[in-house]
One Martini backbone bead per residue (centre of mass of N, CA, C, O) as a GRO file, in nm:
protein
  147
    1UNK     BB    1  13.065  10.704  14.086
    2UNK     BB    2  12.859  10.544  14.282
    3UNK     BB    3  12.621  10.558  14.113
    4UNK     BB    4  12.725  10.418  13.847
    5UNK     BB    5  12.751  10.167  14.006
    6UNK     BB    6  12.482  10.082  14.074
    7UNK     BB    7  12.324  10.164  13.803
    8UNK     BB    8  12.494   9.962  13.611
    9UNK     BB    9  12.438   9.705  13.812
   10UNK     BB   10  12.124   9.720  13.720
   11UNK     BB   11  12.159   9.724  13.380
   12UNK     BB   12  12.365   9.418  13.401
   13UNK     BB   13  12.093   9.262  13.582
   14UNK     BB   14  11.793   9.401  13.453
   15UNK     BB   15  11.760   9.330  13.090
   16UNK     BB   16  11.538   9.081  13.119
   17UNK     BB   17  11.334   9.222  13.211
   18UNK     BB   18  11.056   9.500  13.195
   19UNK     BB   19  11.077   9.619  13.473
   20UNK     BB   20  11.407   9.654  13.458
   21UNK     BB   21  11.438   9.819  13.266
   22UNK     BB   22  11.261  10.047  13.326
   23UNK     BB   23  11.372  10.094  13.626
   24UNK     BB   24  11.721  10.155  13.535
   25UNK     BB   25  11.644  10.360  13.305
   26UNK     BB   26  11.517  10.563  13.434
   27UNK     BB   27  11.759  10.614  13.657
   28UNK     BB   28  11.988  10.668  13.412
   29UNK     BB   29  11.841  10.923  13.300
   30UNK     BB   30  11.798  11.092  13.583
   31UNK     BB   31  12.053  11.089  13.584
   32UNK     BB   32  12.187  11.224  13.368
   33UNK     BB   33  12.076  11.465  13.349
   34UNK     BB   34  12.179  11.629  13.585
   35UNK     BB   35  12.470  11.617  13.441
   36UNK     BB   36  12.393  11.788  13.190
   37UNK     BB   37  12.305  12.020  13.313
   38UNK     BB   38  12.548  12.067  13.525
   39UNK     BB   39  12.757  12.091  13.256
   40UNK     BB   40  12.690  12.297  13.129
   41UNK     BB   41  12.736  12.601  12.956
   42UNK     BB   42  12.757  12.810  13.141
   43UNK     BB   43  12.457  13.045  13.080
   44UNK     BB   44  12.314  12.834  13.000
   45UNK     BB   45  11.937  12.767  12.951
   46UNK     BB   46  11.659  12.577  13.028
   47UNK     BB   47  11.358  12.497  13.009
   48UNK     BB   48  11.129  12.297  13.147
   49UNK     BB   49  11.054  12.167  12.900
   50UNK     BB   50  11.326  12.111  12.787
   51UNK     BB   51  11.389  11.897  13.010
   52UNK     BB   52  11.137  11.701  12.995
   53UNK     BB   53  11.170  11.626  12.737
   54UNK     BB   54  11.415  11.528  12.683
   55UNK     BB   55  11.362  11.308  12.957
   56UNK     BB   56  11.182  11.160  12.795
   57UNK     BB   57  11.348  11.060  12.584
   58UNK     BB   58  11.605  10.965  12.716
   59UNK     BB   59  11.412  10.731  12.868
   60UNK     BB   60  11.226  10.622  12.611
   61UNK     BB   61  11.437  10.517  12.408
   62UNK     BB   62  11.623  10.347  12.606
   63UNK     BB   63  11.362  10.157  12.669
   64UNK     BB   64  11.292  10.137  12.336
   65UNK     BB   65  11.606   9.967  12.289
   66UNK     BB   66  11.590   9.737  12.506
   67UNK     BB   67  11.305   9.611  12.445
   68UNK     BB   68  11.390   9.548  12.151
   69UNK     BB   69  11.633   9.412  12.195
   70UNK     BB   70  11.568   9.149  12.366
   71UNK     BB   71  11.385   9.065  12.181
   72UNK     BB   72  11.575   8.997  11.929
   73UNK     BB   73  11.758   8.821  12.199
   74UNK     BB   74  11.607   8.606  12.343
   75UNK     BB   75  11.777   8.325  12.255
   76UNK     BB   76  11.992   8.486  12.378
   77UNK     BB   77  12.350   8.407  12.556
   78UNK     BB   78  12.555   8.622  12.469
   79UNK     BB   79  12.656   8.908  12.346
   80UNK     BB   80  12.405   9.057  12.244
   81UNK     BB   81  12.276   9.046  12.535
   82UNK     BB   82  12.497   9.200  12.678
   83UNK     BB   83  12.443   9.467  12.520
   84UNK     BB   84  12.194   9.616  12.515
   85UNK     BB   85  12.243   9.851  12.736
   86UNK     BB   86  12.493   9.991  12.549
   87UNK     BB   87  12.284  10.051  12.328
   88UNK     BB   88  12.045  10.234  12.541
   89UNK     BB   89  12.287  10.457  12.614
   90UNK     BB   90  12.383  10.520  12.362
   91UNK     BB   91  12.131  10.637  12.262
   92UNK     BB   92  12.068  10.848  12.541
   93UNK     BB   93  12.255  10.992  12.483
   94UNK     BB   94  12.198  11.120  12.207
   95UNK     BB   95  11.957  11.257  12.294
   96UNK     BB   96  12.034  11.422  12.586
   97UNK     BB   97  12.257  11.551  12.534
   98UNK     BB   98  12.166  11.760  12.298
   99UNK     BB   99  11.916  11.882  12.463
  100UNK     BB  100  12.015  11.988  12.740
  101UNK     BB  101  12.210  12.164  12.490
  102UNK     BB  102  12.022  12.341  12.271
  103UNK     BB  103  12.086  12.643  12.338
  104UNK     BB  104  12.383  12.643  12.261
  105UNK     BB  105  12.286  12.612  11.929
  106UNK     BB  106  12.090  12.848  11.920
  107UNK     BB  107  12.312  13.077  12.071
  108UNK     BB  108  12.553  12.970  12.176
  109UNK     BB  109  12.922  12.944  12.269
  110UNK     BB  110  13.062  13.124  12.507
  111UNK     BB  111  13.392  13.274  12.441
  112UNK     BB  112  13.664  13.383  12.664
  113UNK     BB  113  13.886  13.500  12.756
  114UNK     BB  114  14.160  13.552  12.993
  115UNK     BB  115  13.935  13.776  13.125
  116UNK     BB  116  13.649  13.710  13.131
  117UNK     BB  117  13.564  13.783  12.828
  118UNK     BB  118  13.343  13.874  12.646
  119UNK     BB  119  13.349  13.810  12.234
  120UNK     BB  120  13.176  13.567  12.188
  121UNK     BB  121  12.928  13.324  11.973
  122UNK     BB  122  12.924  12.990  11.916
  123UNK     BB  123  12.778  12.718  11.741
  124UNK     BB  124  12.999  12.527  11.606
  125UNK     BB  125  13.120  12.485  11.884
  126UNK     BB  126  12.890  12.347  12.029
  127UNK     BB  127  12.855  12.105  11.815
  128UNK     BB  128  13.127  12.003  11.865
  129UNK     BB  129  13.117  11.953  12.186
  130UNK     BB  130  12.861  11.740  12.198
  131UNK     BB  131  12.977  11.573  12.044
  132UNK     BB  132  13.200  11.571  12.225
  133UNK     BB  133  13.073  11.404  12.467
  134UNK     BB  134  12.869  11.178  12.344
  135UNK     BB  135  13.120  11.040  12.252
  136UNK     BB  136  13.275  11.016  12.531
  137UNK     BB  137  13.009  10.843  12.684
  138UNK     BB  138  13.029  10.597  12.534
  139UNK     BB  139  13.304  10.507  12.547
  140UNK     BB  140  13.310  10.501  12.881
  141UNK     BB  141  13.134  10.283  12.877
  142UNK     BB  142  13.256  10.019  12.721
  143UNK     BB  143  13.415   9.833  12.941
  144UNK     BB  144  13.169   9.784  13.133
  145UNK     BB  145  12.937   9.703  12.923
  146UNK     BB  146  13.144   9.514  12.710
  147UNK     BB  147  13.206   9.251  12.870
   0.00000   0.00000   0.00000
């Protein structure tokens, strides 16, 4: 929680200039990967190929999210303005979630029983997790970024 209060503070504060945006969403998507990845799901493991791609999309996209919104909204100064950062996020989760995780629906989602015994693996389950997972962290952000 410390991390995402200075983040936060950063992405909140930084959203009008374009080092302000580039520095903040850098910042906001390496803290971000580094929890996706260590959240992931049992034994998945992802190359570090697959973490690096990631880790540049999702914080490529963040920024060039951040910086065409800003455009758009350039001589805005209520609302749409100060959303900017959390369509940024909403975004970067969208892409980062998915990708930190893709392991588990290219192989499957590990299930096992209550005595830590492997039954098999679901994509499915994957697929579902995920989604829940990237809806709940855009939502997560909704009170303090759309304030």
């Amino acid at each position: 929680m410390p991390g995402n209060m200075v983040i936060t503070g950063m992405l909140l504060s930084l959203y009008r200039t374009f080092p302000g945006v580039v520095f903040s969403h850098w910042i906001n998507q390496s803290f971000n990967a580094v929890v996706n990845y260590t959240n992931r799901s049992g034994n998945s493991k992802a190359t570090n190929e697959r973490l690096f791609l990631s880790y540049c999309c999702a914080t490529g996209g963040a920024m060039t999210a951040a910086l065409g919104l800003n455009r758009m909204v350039k001589n805005s100064h209520g609302l749409a303005a100060r959303l900017v950062p959390f369509a940024a996020i909403a975004l970067a989760n969208a892409i980062n979630i998915p990708m930190m995780r893709s392991n588990e629906v290219t192989e499957g989602m590990e299930l096992r029983d209550e005595n830590d015994e492997l039954v098999g693996r679901s994509r499915k389950m994957a697929v579902l997790s995920i989604a829940q997972v990237t809806l709940s962290r855009i939502a997560m952000a909704m009170p303090y970024m759309g304030n």
